[in-house]
């Protein structure tokens, strides 16, 4: 099984991505690190704990990360993700995060699973950048870093220029994307191609815990966003990229992240041809959407249910 650490700012699509990984027989989620972004760190941490308990996996450690960047507070997206960042009620967690903070936890997991660890980063890259500064060897110890972030050859979603995660911490995005992780960048260039239509309900089949909660999350999102025809599967697509990269076309590039120009903060520009990052430039959208649906419809074998 592939050992995975998920760095997340849950968020509704982060929640779907986590449940996909927990449902997968190919993956062992060895830990979660939380970061502010979609919601405050307290909410994203609480959501990670609540989701793990709901899925019957309270054994998976959760390590708290950054409540803000080195430069500024996060820009939250409660208007997109709903109350407390998940939009739906779930029982309060009975478990607590581990004492380690995210950077030390990431370094420890990279060392323990040396050469095998996949890190899937679904929020601002603050925790990953701090882990890298703390222990530069995680670059060699980590087999693959998959980043949901950036808008390379398409418009942004939080400003006309920048995607939400790189906008929220452009300095961290610069540090991580300039480093020599084996980084796969899954940005809006492909994630805006993979979405659910409101009329496709119920999107998932079966009544296993992941399918049941995913239906509730997506249905509530559509109920709260009556003018939005589609729910974009940003973070779930990063999971598909980690597990089935052949559904994508990749171009190697060096990525420049705008850190100074206030109007273009977090804008990501690619110089294609060579560089440390492989950028997803196209995706087999129907197959990828079907893969998301399948991974969330498949019954989990350890989940406790609602
Ligand atoms: O731009 C989309 C990304 O920002 C997703 O990861 C979403 O969860 C938010 O974090
Ligand atoms: Ca996210």
CSV table of C-alpha atoms and ligand atoms in Angstrom, one decimal:
chain,number,residue,atom,x,y,z
A,1,UNK,CA,0.0,0.0,0.0
A,2,UNK,CA,1.1,3.6,-0.7
A,3,UNK,CA,1.8,5.6,2.5
A,4,UNK,CA,0.2,9.0,2.2
A,5,UNK,CA,0.2,12.2,4.3
A,6,UNK,CA,-2.7,14.5,3.4
A,7,UNK,CA,-2.1,18.2,4.1
A,8,UNK,CA,-5.6,19.8,4.0
A,9,UNK,CA,-7.7,22.9,4.7
A,10,UNK,CA,-11.0,21.0,4.8
A,11,UNK,CA,-13.2,22.3,3.0
A,12,UNK,CA,-15.8,20.3,1.3
A,13,UNK,CA,-13.7,19.1,-1.6
A,14,UNK,CA,-10.8,18.2,0.8
A,15,UNK,CA,-13.4,16.1,2.6
A,16,UNK,CA,-14.3,14.2,-0.5
A,17,UNK,CA,-10.6,13.7,-1.3
A,18,UNK,CA,-9.9,12.3,2.1
A,19,UNK,CA,-12.8,9.9,1.9
A,20,UNK,CA,-11.5,8.7,-1.5
A,21,UNK,CA,-8.2,7.9,0.1
A,22,UNK,CA,-9.7,6.2,3.1
A,23,UNK,CA,-11.9,4.1,0.7
A,24,UNK,CA,-8.9,3.0,-1.4
A,25,UNK,CA,-7.4,-0.4,-0.9
A,26,UNK,CA,-4.2,0.9,-2.6
A,27,UNK,CA,-3.5,3.6,0.0
A,28,UNK,CA,-2.6,3.8,3.7
A,29,UNK,CA,-3.3,7.3,5.0
A,30,UNK,CA,-0.5,7.5,7.7
A,31,UNK,CA,-1.4,11.0,8.8
A,32,UNK,CA,-3.2,14.3,8.2
A,33,UNK,CA,-1.7,17.8,8.6
A,34,UNK,CA,-4.1,20.7,8.8
A,35,UNK,CA,-3.7,24.3,7.6
A,36,UNK,CA,-5.9,27.4,7.5
A,37,UNK,CA,-7.3,28.3,4.1
A,38,UNK,CA,-10.9,27.4,3.3
A,39,UNK,CA,-11.5,27.9,7.0
A,40,UNK,CA,-9.6,28.8,10.2
A,41,UNK,CA,-7.1,26.2,11.5
A,42,UNK,CA,-9.4,25.3,14.4
A,43,UNK,CA,-12.2,24.4,11.9
A,44,UNK,CA,-10.0,22.6,9.4
A,45,UNK,CA,-8.5,20.6,12.3
A,46,UNK,CA,-11.9,19.8,13.8
A,47,UNK,CA,-13.1,18.8,10.3
A,48,UNK,CA,-10.2,16.4,9.8
A,49,UNK,CA,-10.9,14.8,13.2
A,50,UNK,CA,-14.7,14.6,12.6
A,51,UNK,CA,-14.2,13.0,9.2
A,52,UNK,CA,-11.8,10.4,10.4
A,53,UNK,CA,-14.2,9.4,13.2
A,54,UNK,CA,-17.1,9.3,10.8
A,55,UNK,CA,-15.1,7.0,8.5
A,56,UNK,CA,-14.1,4.7,11.4
A,57,UNK,CA,-10.5,5.8,11.4
A,58,UNK,CA,-9.9,7.7,14.6
A,59,UNK,CA,-6.5,5.9,14.8
A,60,UNK,CA,-5.0,8.1,12.0
A,61,UNK,CA,-3.0,11.0,13.6
A,62,UNK,CA,-3.9,14.6,12.9
A,63,UNK,CA,-1.1,17.2,13.3
A,64,UNK,CA,-2.0,20.9,13.4
A,65,UNK,CA,-0.2,23.2,11.1
A,66,UNK,CA,-0.3,26.9,10.2
A,67,UNK,CA,-3.0,29.3,11.4
A,68,UNK,CA,-1.5,32.0,9.2
A,69,UNK,CA,1.3,32.5,6.8
A,70,UNK,CA,4.6,34.3,7.7
A,71,UNK,CA,3.3,37.4,5.9
A,72,UNK,CA,-0.4,37.6,6.6
A,73,UNK,CA,-3.6,36.0,7.8
A,74,UNK,CA,-5.3,33.5,5.4
A,75,UNK,CA,-8.2,34.6,3.2
A,76,UNK,CA,-11.0,32.3,4.3
A,77,UNK,CA,-13.7,30.8,2.0
A,78,UNK,CA,-16.6,30.2,4.4
A,79,UNK,CA,-18.9,31.6,1.6
A,80,UNK,CA,-17.9,28.7,-0.6
A,81,UNK,CA,-17.6,25.8,1.9
A,82,UNK,CA,-20.2,26.8,4.5
A,83,UNK,CA,-20.4,26.9,8.2
A,84,UNK,CA,-17.2,25.7,10.0
A,85,UNK,CA,-15.8,24.9,6.5
A,86,UNK,CA,-17.8,21.8,5.8
A,87,UNK,CA,-21.4,23.1,5.5
A,88,UNK,CA,-23.0,20.1,7.1
A,89,UNK,CA,-23.4,19.1,10.8
A,90,UNK,CA,-21.2,16.2,12.0
A,91,UNK,CA,-20.7,15.1,15.6
A,92,UNK,CA,-18.0,17.0,17.5
A,93,UNK,CA,-14.8,15.0,17.5
A,94,UNK,CA,-13.9,12.9,20.6
A,95,UNK,CA,-10.3,12.6,19.5
A,96,UNK,CA,-7.6,15.3,19.6
A,97,UNK,CA,-4.7,16.2,17.4
A,98,UNK,CA,-1.3,14.8,18.2
A,99,UNK,CA,1.2,17.1,20.1
A,100,UNK,CA,3.6,17.4,17.1
A,101,UNK,CA,3.0,20.3,14.8
A,102,UNK,CA,2.7,19.7,11.0
A,103,UNK,CA,6.3,20.5,9.9
A,104,UNK,CA,7.8,18.0,12.5
A,105,UNK,CA,5.1,15.5,11.7
A,106,UNK,CA,5.7,15.6,8.0
A,107,UNK,CA,9.5,15.3,8.5
A,108,UNK,CA,9.0,12.3,10.8
A,109,UNK,CA,6.6,10.5,8.3
A,110,UNK,CA,9.0,11.2,5.4
A,111,UNK,CA,11.9,9.7,7.4
A,112,UNK,CA,9.8,6.7,8.5
A,113,UNK,CA,8.5,5.9,5.0
A,114,UNK,CA,11.7,7.0,3.3
A,115,UNK,CA,11.4,6.7,-0.5
A,116,UNK,CA,7.8,5.6,-0.4
A,117,UNK,CA,5.8,8.5,1.1
A,118,UNK,CA,3.3,10.4,-1.1
A,119,UNK,CA,2.4,13.8,0.2
A,120,UNK,CA,-0.9,15.2,-1.2
A,121,UNK,CA,-1.2,18.9,-0.5
A,122,UNK,CA,-4.7,20.3,-0.8
A,123,UNK,CA,-4.4,23.7,0.8
A,124,UNK,CA,-2.0,26.6,1.0
A,125,UNK,CA,1.6,25.2,1.0
A,126,UNK,CA,2.6,26.8,4.3
A,127,UNK,CA,3.1,23.5,6.2
A,128,UNK,CA,5.1,22.0,3.4
A,129,UNK,CA,7.4,25.0,3.0
A,130,UNK,CA,8.0,25.0,6.8
A,131,UNK,CA,8.7,21.3,6.8
A,132,UNK,CA,11.1,21.8,3.9
A,133,UNK,CA,13.0,24.5,5.8
A,134,UNK,CA,13.1,22.4,9.0
A,135,UNK,CA,14.3,19.3,7.2
A,136,UNK,CA,15.5,19.7,3.6
A,137,UNK,CA,16.1,16.0,3.3
A,138,UNK,CA,12.3,15.4,3.0
A,139,UNK,CA,12.8,16.2,-0.7
A,140,UNK,CA,14.8,13.0,-1.1
A,141,UNK,CA,12.7,11.0,1.4
A,142,UNK,CA,9.4,11.9,-0.3
A,143,UNK,CA,8.5,9.7,-3.3
A,144,UNK,CA,6.0,12.2,-4.8
A,145,UNK,CA,4.4,15.5,-3.8
A,146,UNK,CA,1.1,16.1,-5.4
A,147,UNK,CA,-0.1,19.7,-5.1
A,148,UNK,CA,-3.7,20.9,-5.8
A,149,UNK,CA,-2.9,24.5,-6.7
A,150,UNK,CA,-2.1,27.1,-9.3
A,151,UNK,CA,-3.7,28.4,-12.5
A,152,UNK,CA,-0.9,28.2,-15.1
A,153,UNK,CA,-2.6,28.9,-18.4
A,154,UNK,CA,-6.1,29.7,-17.2
A,155,UNK,CA,-7.6,32.4,-15.1
A,156,UNK,CA,-7.6,32.2,-11.4
A,157,UNK,CA,-10.6,31.6,-9.1
A,158,UNK,CA,-9.9,34.0,-6.2
A,159,UNK,CA,-8.5,36.8,-8.4
A,160,UNK,CA,-8.4,36.9,-12.2
A,161,UNK,CA,-4.8,35.8,-11.9
A,162,UNK,CA,-4.4,33.4,-9.0
A,163,UNK,CA,-5.8,30.2,-7.7
A,164,UNK,CA,-7.0,30.1,-4.0
A,165,UNK,CA,-4.2,28.0,-2.5
A,166,UNK,CA,-1.2,29.8,-4.2
A,167,UNK,CA,-2.9,33.1,-3.5
A,168,UNK,CA,-3.2,32.3,0.2
A,169,UNK,CA,0.5,31.7,0.6
A,170,UNK,CA,2.5,32.7,-2.5
A,171,UNK,CA,5.8,32.7,-0.7
A,172,UNK,CA,5.3,29.1,0.5
A,173,UNK,CA,4.2,28.1,-3.1
A,174,UNK,CA,7.4,29.7,-4.5
A,175,UNK,CA,9.5,27.8,-1.9
A,176,UNK,CA,7.9,24.4,-2.6
A,177,UNK,CA,7.6,24.7,-6.4
A,178,UNK,CA,11.2,25.8,-6.7
A,179,UNK,CA,12.4,22.9,-4.6
A,180,UNK,CA,13.3,19.5,-5.9
A,181,UNK,CA,10.5,17.4,-4.6
A,182,UNK,CA,9.1,15.2,-7.4
A,183,UNK,CA,6.2,17.6,-7.6
A,184,UNK,CA,3.0,17.0,-9.7
A,185,UNK,CA,1.0,20.3,-10.0
A,186,UNK,CA,-2.7,19.8,-10.4
A,187,UNK,CA,-4.1,23.2,-11.0
A,188,UNK,CA,-7.2,24.9,-12.3
A,189,UNK,CA,-6.0,24.1,-15.8
A,190,UNK,CA,-7.4,20.6,-15.2
A,191,UNK,CA,-9.6,20.8,-12.1
A,192,UNK,CA,-12.1,23.1,-13.8
A,193,UNK,CA,-12.6,20.4,-16.3
A,194,UNK,CA,-13.9,17.9,-13.7
A,195,UNK,CA,-17.1,18.7,-11.9
A,196,UNK,CA,-20.6,17.5,-10.9
A,197,UNK,CA,-23.7,19.0,-12.5
A,198,UNK,CA,-26.5,19.8,-10.2
A,199,UNK,CA,-28.8,17.7,-12.3
A,200,UNK,CA,-26.6,14.6,-12.0
A,201,UNK,CA,-27.7,13.9,-8.4
A,202,UNK,CA,-27.2,11.7,-6.5
A,203,UNK,CA,-23.6,11.6,-8.0
A,204,UNK,CA,-22.6,8.5,-5.9
A,205,UNK,CA,-24.2,5.1,-5.6
A,206,UNK,CA,-24.6,2.9,-2.6
A,207,UNK,CA,-25.1,3.7,1.1
A,208,UNK,CA,-21.6,3.1,2.5
A,209,UNK,CA,-20.4,5.9,4.7
A,210,UNK,CA,-18.3,7.8,2.2
A,211,UNK,CA,-21.1,7.8,-0.4
A,212,UNK,CA,-23.7,8.8,2.1
A,213,UNK,CA,-21.6,11.8,3.5
A,214,UNK,CA,-20.4,12.8,0.0
A,215,UNK,CA,-24.0,13.0,-1.2
A,216,UNK,CA,-24.9,15.2,1.8
A,217,UNK,CA,-21.9,17.5,1.3
A,218,UNK,CA,-22.5,18.0,-2.5
A,219,UNK,CA,-26.3,18.3,-2.1
A,220,UNK,CA,-25.9,20.9,0.7
A,221,UNK,CA,-23.4,22.8,-1.5
A,222,UNK,CA,-25.8,23.0,-4.4
A,223,UNK,CA,-28.6,24.0,-2.0
A,224,UNK,CA,-26.4,26.8,-0.7
A,225,UNK,CA,-25.2,27.9,-4.2
A,226,UNK,CA,-28.5,28.0,-6.2
A,227,UNK,CA,-26.9,29.9,-9.1
A,228,UNK,CA,-23.9,27.6,-9.4
A,229,UNK,CA,-24.6,24.9,-12.0
A,230,UNK,CA,-21.4,22.8,-11.2
A,231,UNK,CA,-19.5,21.7,-8.2
A,232,UNK,CA,-15.7,21.5,-9.1
A,233,UNK,CA,-13.7,18.5,-7.9
A,234,UNK,CA,-10.4,20.3,-7.3
A,235,UNK,CA,-9.0,18.2,-4.4
A,236,UNK,CA,-10.5,14.9,-5.5
A,237,UNK,CA,-8.7,15.3,-8.9
A,238,UNK,CA,-5.4,15.7,-7.0
A,239,UNK,CA,-6.1,12.2,-5.5
A,240,UNK,CA,-6.7,10.8,-9.0
A,241,UNK,CA,-3.5,12.4,-10.2
A,242,UNK,CA,-1.6,10.7,-7.4
A,243,UNK,CA,-3.1,7.2,-8.1
A,244,UNK,CA,-3.8,7.3,-11.9
A,245,UNK,CA,-1.4,9.9,-13.5
A,246,UNK,CA,-2.0,8.3,-17.0
A,247,UNK,CA,-5.4,10.1,-17.1
A,248,UNK,CA,-3.4,13.3,-17.4
A,249,UNK,CA,-1.0,15.0,-19.9
A,250,UNK,CA,2.0,16.4,-18.1
A,251,UNK,CA,4.5,19.0,-19.2
A,252,UNK,CA,7.7,19.6,-17.2
A,253,UNK,CA,8.2,23.2,-16.2
A,254,UNK,CA,9.7,25.8,-13.9
A,255,UNK,CA,7.0,27.6,-12.0
A,256,UNK,CA,7.2,31.3,-11.1
A,257,UNK,CA,4.9,32.5,-8.3
A,258,UNK,CA,4.1,36.2,-8.0
A,259,UNK,CA,5.0,37.3,-4.5
A,260,UNK,CA,5.2,41.1,-4.9
A,261,UNK,CA,2.6,42.6,-7.2
A,262,UNK,CA,-0.5,42.9,-4.9
A,263,UNK,CA,-3.0,42.6,-7.8
A,264,UNK,CA,-1.4,39.4,-9.0
A,265,UNK,CA,-0.3,37.7,-5.7
A,266,UNK,CA,-0.1,33.9,-6.2
A,267,UNK,CA,-0.2,34.0,-10.0
A,268,UNK,CA,1.6,31.0,-11.3
A,269,UNK,CA,3.6,31.2,-14.6
A,270,UNK,CA,5.2,28.2,-16.3
A,271,UNK,CA,8.4,28.1,-18.3
A,272,UNK,CA,7.9,24.8,-20.1
A,273,UNK,CA,10.7,22.4,-21.2
A,274,UNK,CA,12.6,21.7,-18.0
A,275,UNK,CA,12.3,22.2,-14.3
A,276,UNK,CA,11.4,20.5,-11.0
A,277,UNK,CA,7.6,20.4,-11.6
A,278,UNK,CA,5.4,18.4,-13.9
A,279,UNK,CA,2.3,20.4,-14.7
A,280,UNK,CA,-1.0,18.7,-15.5
A,281,UNK,CA,-2.0,20.4,-18.8
A,282,UNK,CA,-4.9,18.2,-19.8
A,283,UNK,CA,-7.0,15.4,-18.3
A,284,UNK,CA,-9.4,12.8,-19.6
A,285,UNK,CA,-12.2,14.6,-17.8
A,286,UNK,CA,-15.0,11.9,-18.2
A,287,UNK,CA,-12.7,9.1,-17.0
A,288,UNK,CA,-11.4,11.2,-14.1
A,289,UNK,CA,-14.9,12.2,-13.0
A,290,UNK,CA,-16.0,8.5,-13.2
A,291,UNK,CA,-12.9,7.6,-11.1
A,292,UNK,CA,-13.9,10.1,-8.4
A,293,UNK,CA,-17.5,8.8,-8.4
A,294,UNK,CA,-16.2,5.2,-8.2
A,295,UNK,CA,-13.8,5.8,-5.3
A,296,UNK,CA,-16.5,7.5,-3.3
A,297,UNK,CA,-19.2,4.9,-4.1
A,298,UNK,CA,-17.0,2.0,-3.2
A,299,UNK,CA,-17.9,0.7,0.3
A,300,UNK,CA,-15.3,1.5,2.9
A,301,UNK,CA,-14.2,-1.6,4.8
A,302,UNK,CA,-13.5,0.0,8.2
A,303,UNK,CA,-15.9,3.0,8.3
A,304,UNK,CA,-18.3,3.3,11.2
A,305,UNK,CA,-21.0,5.2,9.3
A,306,UNK,CA,-23.1,8.1,10.5
B,1,LIG,O1,-8.8,26.5,-5.6
B,1,LIG,C1,-9.3,25.3,-5.1
B,1,LIG,C2,-8.5,24.9,-3.9
B,1,LIG,O2,-8.7,25.9,-2.9
B,1,LIG,C3,-9.1,23.6,-3.3
B,1,LIG,O3,-8.1,23.0,-2.6
B,1,LIG,C4,-10.1,24.1,-2.3
B,1,LIG,O4,-10.3,23.2,-1.2
B,1,LIG,C5,-9.4,25.3,-1.7
B,1,LIG,O5,-8.4,24.9,-0.7
B,2,LIG,CA1,-8.4,22.4,-0.2
